PDB file of C-alpha atoms in Angstrom:
ATOM      1  CA  UNK P 210       0.191  -0.045  -0.308  1.00 60.00           C
ATOM      2  CA  UNK P 211       1.385   3.604  -0.705  1.00 61.00           C
ATOM      3  CA  UNK P 212       2.341   5.545   1.564  1.00 87.00           C
ATOM      4  CA  UNK P 213       0.753   8.979   2.985  1.00 94.00           C
ATOM      5  CA  UNK P 214       2.498  12.306   4.362  1.00 95.00           C
ATOM      6  CA  UNK P 215       0.158  14.495   6.634  1.00 96.00           C
ATOM      7  CA  UNK P 216       1.081  17.306   8.974  1.00 97.00           C
ATOM      8  CA  UNK P 217       1.919  16.460  12.369  1.00 96.00           C
ATOM      9  CA  UNK P 218      -0.760  19.097  14.000  1.00 97.00           C
ATOM     10  CA  UNK P 219      -3.470  21.712  12.898  1.00 97.00           C
ATOM     11  CA  UNK P 220      -5.563  24.130  14.654  1.00 97.00           C
ATOM     12  CA  UNK P 221      -8.899  25.592  13.487  1.00 96.00           C
ATOM     13  CA  UNK P 222     -11.178  28.067  14.862  1.00 97.00           C
ATOM     14  CA  UNK P 223     -14.438  26.601  16.331  1.00 97.00           C
ATOM     15  CA  UNK P 224     -17.226  27.056  13.486  1.00 97.00           C
ATOM     16  CA  UNK P 225     -14.717  27.501  10.835  1.00 97.00           C
ATOM     17  CA  UNK P 226     -13.883  25.011   8.079  1.00 97.00           C
ATOM     18  CA  UNK P 227     -11.075  22.609   9.025  1.00 98.00           C
ATOM     19  CA  UNK P 228      -9.002  21.822   5.644  1.00 98.00           C
ATOM     20  CA  UNK P 229      -6.664  18.746   6.450  1.00 98.00           C
ATOM     21  CA  UNK P 230      -4.437  17.889   3.646  1.00 98.00           C
ATOM     22  CA  UNK P 231      -2.719  14.391   2.761  1.00 97.00           C
ATOM     23  CA  UNK P 232      -0.055  13.747   0.239  1.00 96.00           C
ATOM     24  CA  UNK P 233       0.115  10.336  -1.798  1.00 94.00           C
ATOM     25  CA  UNK P 234       2.132  10.734  -4.715  1.00 93.00           C
ATOM     26  CA  UNK P 235       3.088   7.074  -5.243  1.00 91.00           C
ATOM     27  CA  UNK P 236      -0.473   5.727  -4.892  1.00 91.00           C
ATOM     28  CA  UNK P 237      -1.871   2.938  -7.757  1.00 87.00           C
ATOM     29  CA  UNK P 238      -5.061   3.106  -9.838  1.00 86.00           C
ATOM     30  CA  UNK P 239      -6.702   0.742  -7.607  1.00 82.00           C
ATOM     31  CA  UNK P 240      -6.292   2.497  -4.294  1.00 86.00           C
ATOM     32  CA  UNK P 241      -8.661   4.103  -2.348  1.00 88.00           C
ATOM     33  CA  UNK P 242      -8.157   6.639  -0.395  1.00 92.00           C
ATOM     34  CA  UNK P 243      -9.727   6.527   3.510  1.00 92.00           C
ATOM     35  CA  UNK P 244      -9.959   8.852   6.271  1.00 95.00           C
ATOM     36  CA  UNK P 245     -10.532   7.571   9.976  1.00 95.00           C
ATOM     37  CA  UNK P 246     -10.330   9.883  12.758  1.00 97.00           C
ATOM     38  CA  UNK P 247      -9.600   9.094  16.560  1.00 97.00           C
ATOM     39  CA  UNK P 248     -10.952  10.764  19.819  1.00 96.00           C
ATOM     40  CA  UNK P 249      -9.039  10.915  22.549  1.00 93.00           C
ATOM     41  CA  UNK P 250      -9.493   7.307  24.473  1.00 90.00           C
ATOM     42  CA  UNK P 251     -11.686   5.911  21.472  1.00 94.00           C
ATOM     43  CA  UNK P 252     -11.094   3.283  18.933  1.00 95.00           C
ATOM     44  CA  UNK P 253     -10.800   4.827  15.239  1.00 95.00           C
ATOM     45  CA  UNK P 254     -14.095   5.963  13.500  1.00 95.00           C
ATOM     46  CA  UNK P 255     -14.350   5.816   9.653  1.00 92.00           C
ATOM     47  CA  UNK P 256     -15.121   9.638   8.276  1.00 94.00           C
ATOM     48  CA  UNK P 257     -15.125   8.840   4.443  1.00 93.00           C
ATOM     49  CA  UNK P 258     -13.186   6.977   1.262  1.00 90.00           C
ATOM     50  CA  UNK P 259     -12.777   7.983  -2.455  1.00 91.00           C
ATOM     51  CA  UNK P 260     -11.101   7.251  -5.534  1.00 90.00           C
ATOM     52  CA  UNK P 261     -10.982   9.675  -7.800  1.00 91.00           C
ATOM     53  CA  UNK P 262     -13.850  11.578  -7.452  1.00 87.00           C
ATOM     54  CA  UNK P 263     -15.304  14.063  -5.176  1.00 94.00           C
ATOM     55  CA  UNK P 264     -17.054  12.952  -2.230  1.00 95.00           C
ATOM     56  CA  UNK P 265     -19.590  14.165   0.646  1.00 96.00           C
ATOM     57  CA  UNK P 266     -21.357  12.620   3.283  1.00 93.00           C
ATOM     58  CA  UNK P 267     -22.837  13.823   6.772  1.00 94.00           C
ATOM     59  CA  UNK P 268     -19.380  13.918   8.458  1.00 94.00           C
ATOM     60  CA  UNK P 269     -17.389  15.638   5.999  1.00 97.00           C
ATOM     61  CA  UNK P 270     -16.427  16.352   2.362  1.00 98.00           C
ATOM     62  CA  UNK P 271     -13.104  14.620   0.509  1.00 98.00           C
ATOM     63  CA  UNK P 272     -11.294  16.398  -2.371  1.00 98.00           C
ATOM     64  CA  UNK P 273      -9.210  14.343  -4.376  1.00 97.00           C
ATOM     65  CA  UNK P 274      -6.313  16.062  -7.195  1.00 96.00           C
ATOM     66  CA  UNK P 275      -7.066  15.127 -11.019  1.00 95.00           C
ATOM     67  CA  UNK P 276      -3.831  13.517 -10.507  1.00 95.00           C
ATOM     68  CA  UNK P 277      -4.781  11.625  -7.169  1.00 95.00           C
ATOM     69  CA  UNK P 278      -1.456  12.628  -5.473  1.00 95.00           C
ATOM     70  CA  UNK P 279      -3.058  14.406  -3.142  1.00 96.00           C
ATOM     71  CA  UNK P 280      -6.301  14.781  -1.192  1.00 97.00           C
ATOM     72  CA  UNK P 281      -8.072  17.331   1.400  1.00 98.00           C
ATOM     73  CA  UNK P 282     -10.585  16.400   3.850  1.00 98.00           C
ATOM     74  CA  UNK P 283     -13.021  19.123   4.850  1.00 98.00           C
ATOM     75  CA  UNK P 284     -14.844  19.286   7.939  1.00 98.00           C
ATOM     76  CA  UNK P 285     -17.211  22.490   7.121  1.00 97.00           C
ATOM     77  CA  UNK P 286     -18.054  23.676  10.574  1.00 95.00           C
ATOM     78  CA  UNK P 287     -15.606  22.244  13.127  1.00 97.00           C
ATOM     79  CA  UNK P 288     -17.341  21.943  16.534  1.00 97.00           C
ATOM     80  CA  UNK P 289     -14.806  21.323  19.751  1.00 97.00           C
ATOM     81  CA  UNK P 290     -16.121  17.481  19.458  1.00 96.00           C
ATOM     82  CA  UNK P 291     -13.914  17.348  16.458  1.00 97.00           C
ATOM     83  CA  UNK P 292     -11.032  17.672  18.126  1.00 98.00           C
ATOM     84  CA  UNK P 293      -9.111  14.403  17.024  1.00 98.00           C
ATOM     85  CA  UNK P 294      -6.360  12.683  15.665  1.00 98.00           C
ATOM     86  CA  UNK P 295      -7.020  11.938  11.700  1.00 98.00           C
ATOM     87  CA  UNK P 296      -5.517   9.444   9.736  1.00 97.00           C
ATOM     88  CA  UNK P 297      -5.531   9.428   6.093  1.00 96.00           C
ATOM     89  CA  UNK P 298      -4.782   5.808   4.510  1.00 93.00           C
ATOM     90  CA  UNK P 299      -4.693   4.637   1.007  1.00 89.00           C
ATOM     91  CA  UNK P 300      -5.707   0.860   0.259  1.00 83.00           C
ATOM     92  CA  UNK P 301      -6.310  -1.556  -2.493  1.00 73.00           C
ATOM     93  CA  UNK P 302      -9.500  -2.654  -3.230  1.00 62.00           C
ATOM     94  CA  UNK P 303      -9.964  -5.998  -4.803  1.00 55.00           C
ATOM     95  CA  UNK P 304     -10.445  -9.826  -4.470  1.00 49.00           C
ATOM     96  CA  UNK P 305      -6.561 -10.070  -3.311  1.00 51.00           C
ATOM     97  CA  UNK P 306      -6.565  -7.595  -0.643  1.00 57.00           C
ATOM     98  CA  UNK P 307      -6.884  -8.413   3.113  1.00 63.00           C
ATOM     99  CA  UNK P 308      -8.520  -5.111   3.612  1.00 69.00           C
ATOM    100  CA  UNK P 309      -5.956  -4.389   6.732  1.00 75.00           C
ATOM    101  CA  UNK P 310      -5.378  -0.306   7.146  1.00 84.00           C
ATOM    102  CA  UNK P 311      -1.710   0.986   7.270  1.00 87.00           C
ATOM    103  CA  UNK P 312      -2.149   3.602   9.816  1.00 91.00           C
ATOM    104  CA  UNK P 313       0.737   6.663   9.832  1.00 90.00           C
ATOM    105  CA  UNK P 314       0.719   9.280  12.422  1.00 91.00           C
ATOM    106  CA  UNK P 315      -1.723  10.931  11.255  1.00 96.00           C
ATOM    107  CA  UNK P 316      -2.823  14.521  11.888  1.00 97.00           C
ATOM    108  CA  UNK P 317      -3.899  15.997  15.349  1.00 97.00           C
ATOM    109  CA  UNK P 318      -6.397  18.393  14.538  1.00 98.00           C
ATOM    110  CA  UNK P 319      -7.249  20.815  17.741  1.00 98.00           C
ATOM    111  CA  UNK P 320     -10.449  23.017  17.335  1.00 98.00           C
ATOM    112  CA  UNK P 321     -10.170  25.988  20.044  1.00 97.00           C
ATOM    113  CA  UNK P 322     -13.287  28.323  20.874  1.00 95.00           C
TER     114      UNK P 322
ATOM    115  CA  UNK W 570     -26.975  -1.435  16.683  1.00 63.00           C
ATOM    116  CA  UNK W 571     -24.611  -2.555  19.232  1.00 82.00           C
ATOM    117  CA  UNK W 572     -20.763  -1.600  18.749  1.00 93.00           C
ATOM    118  CA  UNK W 573     -17.647  -3.636  18.943  1.00 96.00           C
ATOM    119  CA  UNK W 574     -17.194  -4.559  22.843  1.00 97.00           C
ATOM    120  CA  UNK W 575     -14.299  -5.139  24.218  1.00 98.00           C
ATOM    121  CA  UNK W 576     -13.190  -6.467  27.935  1.00 97.00           C
ATOM    122  CA  UNK W 577     -11.562  -5.628  30.597  1.00 97.00           C
ATOM    123  CA  UNK W 578     -11.028  -2.094  29.254  1.00 97.00           C
ATOM    124  CA  UNK W 579      -8.146  -1.676  31.541  1.00 97.00           C
ATOM    125  CA  UNK W 580      -5.404  -4.040  32.560  1.00 98.00           C
ATOM    126  CA  UNK W 581      -2.538  -4.089  34.687  1.00 98.00           C
ATOM    127  CA  UNK W 582      -0.125  -7.074  34.820  1.00 98.00           C
ATOM    128  CA  UNK W 583       3.948  -7.544  35.657  1.00 98.00           C
ATOM    129  CA  UNK W 584       6.104  -8.705  33.138  1.00 97.00           C
ATOM    130  CA  UNK W 585       6.005 -12.336  31.669  1.00 97.00           C
ATOM    131  CA  UNK W 586       2.404 -12.878  33.086  1.00 98.00           C
ATOM    132  CA  UNK W 587       0.178 -13.921  30.933  1.00 98.00           C
ATOM    133  CA  UNK W 588      -3.035 -11.748  29.878  1.00 98.00           C
ATOM    134  CA  UNK W 589      -6.184 -12.442  27.594  1.00 98.00           C
ATOM    135  CA  UNK W 590      -8.364  -9.978  26.088  1.00 98.00           C
ATOM    136  CA  UNK W 591     -12.009 -10.650  24.426  1.00 98.00           C
ATOM    137  CA  UNK W 592     -13.684  -9.081  21.802  1.00 98.00           C
ATOM    138  CA  UNK W 593     -17.144  -9.377  20.312  1.00 97.00           C
ATOM    139  CA  UNK W 594     -18.051  -7.807  16.818  1.00 95.00           C
ATOM    140  CA  UNK W 595     -20.822  -6.124  15.372  1.00 93.00           C
ATOM    141  CA  UNK W 596     -23.418  -8.893  14.657  1.00 91.00           C
ATOM    142  CA  UNK W 597     -23.178 -10.314  11.291  1.00 88.00           C
ATOM    143  CA  UNK W 598     -19.638  -8.948  10.650  1.00 88.00           C
ATOM    144  CA  UNK W 599     -17.552 -11.496   9.008  1.00 86.00           C
ATOM    145  CA  UNK W 600     -13.979 -10.093   9.459  1.00 88.00           C
ATOM    146  CA  UNK W 601     -12.303  -9.204  12.517  1.00 92.00           C
ATOM    147  CA  UNK W 602      -9.222  -7.468  13.180  1.00 93.00           C
ATOM    148  CA  UNK W 603      -7.185  -6.815  16.209  1.00 97.00           C
ATOM    149  CA  UNK W 604      -4.826  -3.906  16.305  1.00 97.00           C
ATOM    150  CA  UNK W 605      -2.119  -2.627  18.736  1.00 98.00           C
ATOM    151  CA  UNK W 606      -1.787   0.922  19.669  1.00 97.00           C
ATOM    152  CA  UNK W 607       1.482   2.185  21.143  1.00 96.00           C
ATOM    153  CA  UNK W 608       1.275   5.208  22.722  1.00 94.00           C
ATOM    154  CA  UNK W 609       1.954   8.319  20.225  1.00 91.00           C
ATOM    155  CA  UNK W 610       1.873   6.254  17.159  1.00 93.00           C
ATOM    156  CA  UNK W 611      -1.203   4.465  14.932  1.00 94.00           C
ATOM    157  CA  UNK W 612      -2.642   1.307  15.192  1.00 95.00           C
ATOM    158  CA  UNK W 613      -0.779  -1.546  13.713  1.00 95.00           C
ATOM    159  CA  UNK W 614      -2.634  -4.437  12.328  1.00 93.00           C
ATOM    160  CA  UNK W 615      -1.831  -7.887  14.531  1.00 96.00           C
ATOM    161  CA  UNK W 616      -4.241 -10.418  13.014  1.00 95.00           C
ATOM    162  CA  UNK W 617      -7.201 -10.570  10.667  1.00 91.00           C
ATOM    163  CA  UNK W 618      -9.724 -13.132  10.518  1.00 91.00           C
ATOM    164  CA  UNK W 619     -12.476 -13.857   7.969  1.00 87.00           C
ATOM    165  CA  UNK W 620     -15.373 -15.904   9.807  1.00 86.00           C
ATOM    166  CA  UNK W 621     -12.905 -18.472  11.710  1.00 85.00           C
ATOM    167  CA  UNK W 622     -10.161 -18.662   9.380  1.00 89.00           C
ATOM    168  CA  UNK W 623      -6.626 -16.597   9.981  1.00 91.00           C
ATOM    169  CA  UNK W 624      -6.329 -14.225   6.578  1.00 88.00           C
ATOM    170  CA  UNK W 625      -3.278 -11.937   7.939  1.00 89.00           C
ATOM    171  CA  UNK W 626      -1.269 -12.706  10.775  1.00 94.00           C
ATOM    172  CA  UNK W 627       2.286 -11.611   9.331  1.00 92.00           C
ATOM    173  CA  UNK W 628       2.611  -8.911  12.050  1.00 93.00           C
ATOM    174  CA  UNK W 629       1.912 -10.915  15.026  1.00 96.00           C
ATOM    175  CA  UNK W 630       4.703 -11.696  17.561  1.00 96.00           C
ATOM    176  CA  UNK W 631       3.566 -15.793  17.375  1.00 95.00           C
ATOM    177  CA  UNK W 632       6.045 -16.240  20.280  1.00 96.00           C
ATOM    178  CA  UNK W 633       4.202 -14.865  22.902  1.00 97.00           C
ATOM    179  CA  UNK W 634       0.637 -13.737  20.944  1.00 98.00           C
ATOM    180  CA  UNK W 635      -2.249 -15.703  19.924  1.00 98.00           C
ATOM    181  CA  UNK W 636      -5.325 -15.289  19.168  1.00 97.00           C
ATOM    182  CA  UNK W 637      -8.633 -17.133  18.356  1.00 96.00           C
ATOM    183  CA  UNK W 638     -11.984 -17.082  16.585  1.00 94.00           C
ATOM    184  CA  UNK W 639     -13.109 -20.500  17.432  1.00 82.00           C
ATOM    185  CA  UNK W 640     -16.928 -20.093  16.025  1.00 86.00           C
ATOM    186  CA  UNK W 641     -16.479 -17.135  13.864  1.00 84.00           C
ATOM    187  CA  UNK W 642     -17.844 -14.895  16.302  1.00 92.00           C
ATOM    188  CA  UNK W 643     -16.307 -13.359  19.285  1.00 95.00           C
ATOM    189  CA  UNK W 644     -12.701 -13.536  19.455  1.00 97.00           C
ATOM    190  CA  UNK W 645      -9.550 -13.634  22.186  1.00 98.00           C
ATOM    191  CA  UNK W 646      -6.143 -12.425  22.433  1.00 98.00           C
ATOM    192  CA  UNK W 647      -3.408 -13.395  24.560  1.00 98.00           C
ATOM    193  CA  UNK W 648      -0.053 -12.647  25.480  1.00 98.00           C
ATOM    194  CA  UNK W 649       2.254 -14.991  27.290  1.00 97.00           C
ATOM    195  CA  UNK W 650       4.483 -13.991  28.919  1.00 97.00           C
ATOM    196  CA  UNK W 651       3.932 -10.459  28.430  1.00 97.00           C
ATOM    197  CA  UNK W 652       6.840  -7.784  28.068  1.00 97.00           C
ATOM    198  CA  UNK W 653       7.287  -4.527  29.049  1.00 98.00           C
ATOM    199  CA  UNK W 654       6.878  -3.060  25.652  1.00 97.00           C
ATOM    200  CA  UNK W 655       3.498  -4.790  25.271  1.00 98.00           C
ATOM    201  CA  UNK W 656       2.362  -1.802  27.092  1.00 98.00           C
ATOM    202  CA  UNK W 657      -0.384  -0.593  24.327  1.00 98.00           C
ATOM    203  CA  UNK W 658      -4.042  -0.449  23.642  1.00 98.00           C
ATOM    204  CA  UNK W 659      -5.355  -3.363  22.004  1.00 98.00           C
ATOM    205  CA  UNK W 660      -8.072  -2.253  19.403  1.00 98.00           C
ATOM    206  CA  UNK W 661     -10.555  -4.715  18.145  1.00 97.00           C
ATOM    207  CA  UNK W 662     -12.398  -4.098  14.696  1.00 94.00           C
ATOM    208  CA  UNK W 663     -15.079  -5.663  12.496  1.00 91.00           C
ATOM    209  CA  UNK W 664     -16.354  -5.460   9.007  1.00 87.00           C
ATOM    210  CA  UNK W 665     -19.042  -6.600   6.876  1.00 80.00           C
ATOM    211  CA  UNK W 666     -16.445  -7.766   3.723  1.00 67.00           C
ATOM    212  CA  UNK W 667     -13.611  -7.606   2.730  1.00 58.00           C
ATOM    213  CA  UNK W 668     -12.479  -7.769  -0.857  1.00 51.00           C
ATOM    214  CA  UNK W 669     -15.542  -7.936  -3.021  1.00 48.00           C
ATOM    215  CA  UNK W 670     -13.722  -7.709  -6.804  1.00 41.00           C
ATOM    216  CA  UNK W 671     -12.970  -3.820  -7.227  1.00 35.00           C
ATOM    217  CA  UNK W 672     -15.222  -2.365  -5.037  1.00 40.00           C
ATOM    218  CA  UNK W 673     -14.437  -0.413  -2.113  1.00 45.00           C
ATOM    219  CA  UNK W 674     -13.674  -2.491   1.196  1.00 58.00           C
ATOM    220  CA  UNK W 675     -16.122  -2.428   4.027  1.00 68.00           C
ATOM    221  CA  UNK W 676     -15.617   0.232   6.699  1.00 82.00           C
ATOM    222  CA  UNK W 677     -14.274  -1.069   9.820  1.00 88.00           C
ATOM    223  CA  UNK W 678     -15.595  -0.435  12.984  1.00 91.00           C
ATOM    224  CA  UNK W 679     -13.378  -0.537  15.995  1.00 95.00           C
ATOM    225  CA  UNK W 680     -14.449  -1.083  19.895  1.00 97.00           C
ATOM    226  CA  UNK W 681     -13.111   1.291  22.721  1.00 96.00           C
ATOM    227  CA  UNK W 682      -9.739  -0.652  23.039  1.00 97.00           C
ATOM    228  CA  UNK W 683      -8.195  -2.482  25.990  1.00 98.00           C
ATOM    229  CA  UNK W 684      -5.348  -0.399  27.552  1.00 98.00           C
ATOM    230  CA  UNK W 685      -2.328  -2.977  29.152  1.00 98.00           C
ATOM    231  CA  UNK W 686       0.121  -1.949  31.366  1.00 98.00           C
ATOM    232  CA  UNK W 687       3.274  -3.965  31.614  1.00 98.00           C
ATOM    233  CA  UNK W 688       4.953  -3.079  34.713  1.00 97.00           C
TER     234      UNK W 688
END
């Protein structure tokens, strides 16, 4: 699976949009981009995933560049409860894949009042 | 819908002792994962089951760690004997499916974890 690079930490003001970048320059054509987050003392939580089109759900939006070498997770109106470590993961899809997630260090997002 | 259940939530043992963790996945989820998360790091997969068969245990230290999922539902992870470096949070996750052609894989649902301290 391709490696991802994320900033170690970011701050965001409450109510503003949080934009979390991720670089995955070695991503392959059959690899999806997944985002999980981990709130303190909890297990990771799935947020969103995409292949090449932009995706949106009730939690966030995922913007993937045309060359697929980077992506941005957008939390449109960050709240204090969004303070967490955010993990960007690229993951192969296919019948031969085991489905395991390879977590990096992630980005610690601190939402401030 | 009930989430992934794990017990105990906390455990403190001395080195060389044994410990076991239990996980009950979401009902109907065929795939079960055990991850180890050392403080300050992301989770690392130890073992993955599909029903009661092992799919991936390449990162499991088999000289001291073992895991089973006898009836394809709940699972136990055991460490015997424990070392200081085993201090970590042990996370269990489950998902509906794995590897269905070229479609996206099922998302994983994580339990709250068991925090192990080895002294």
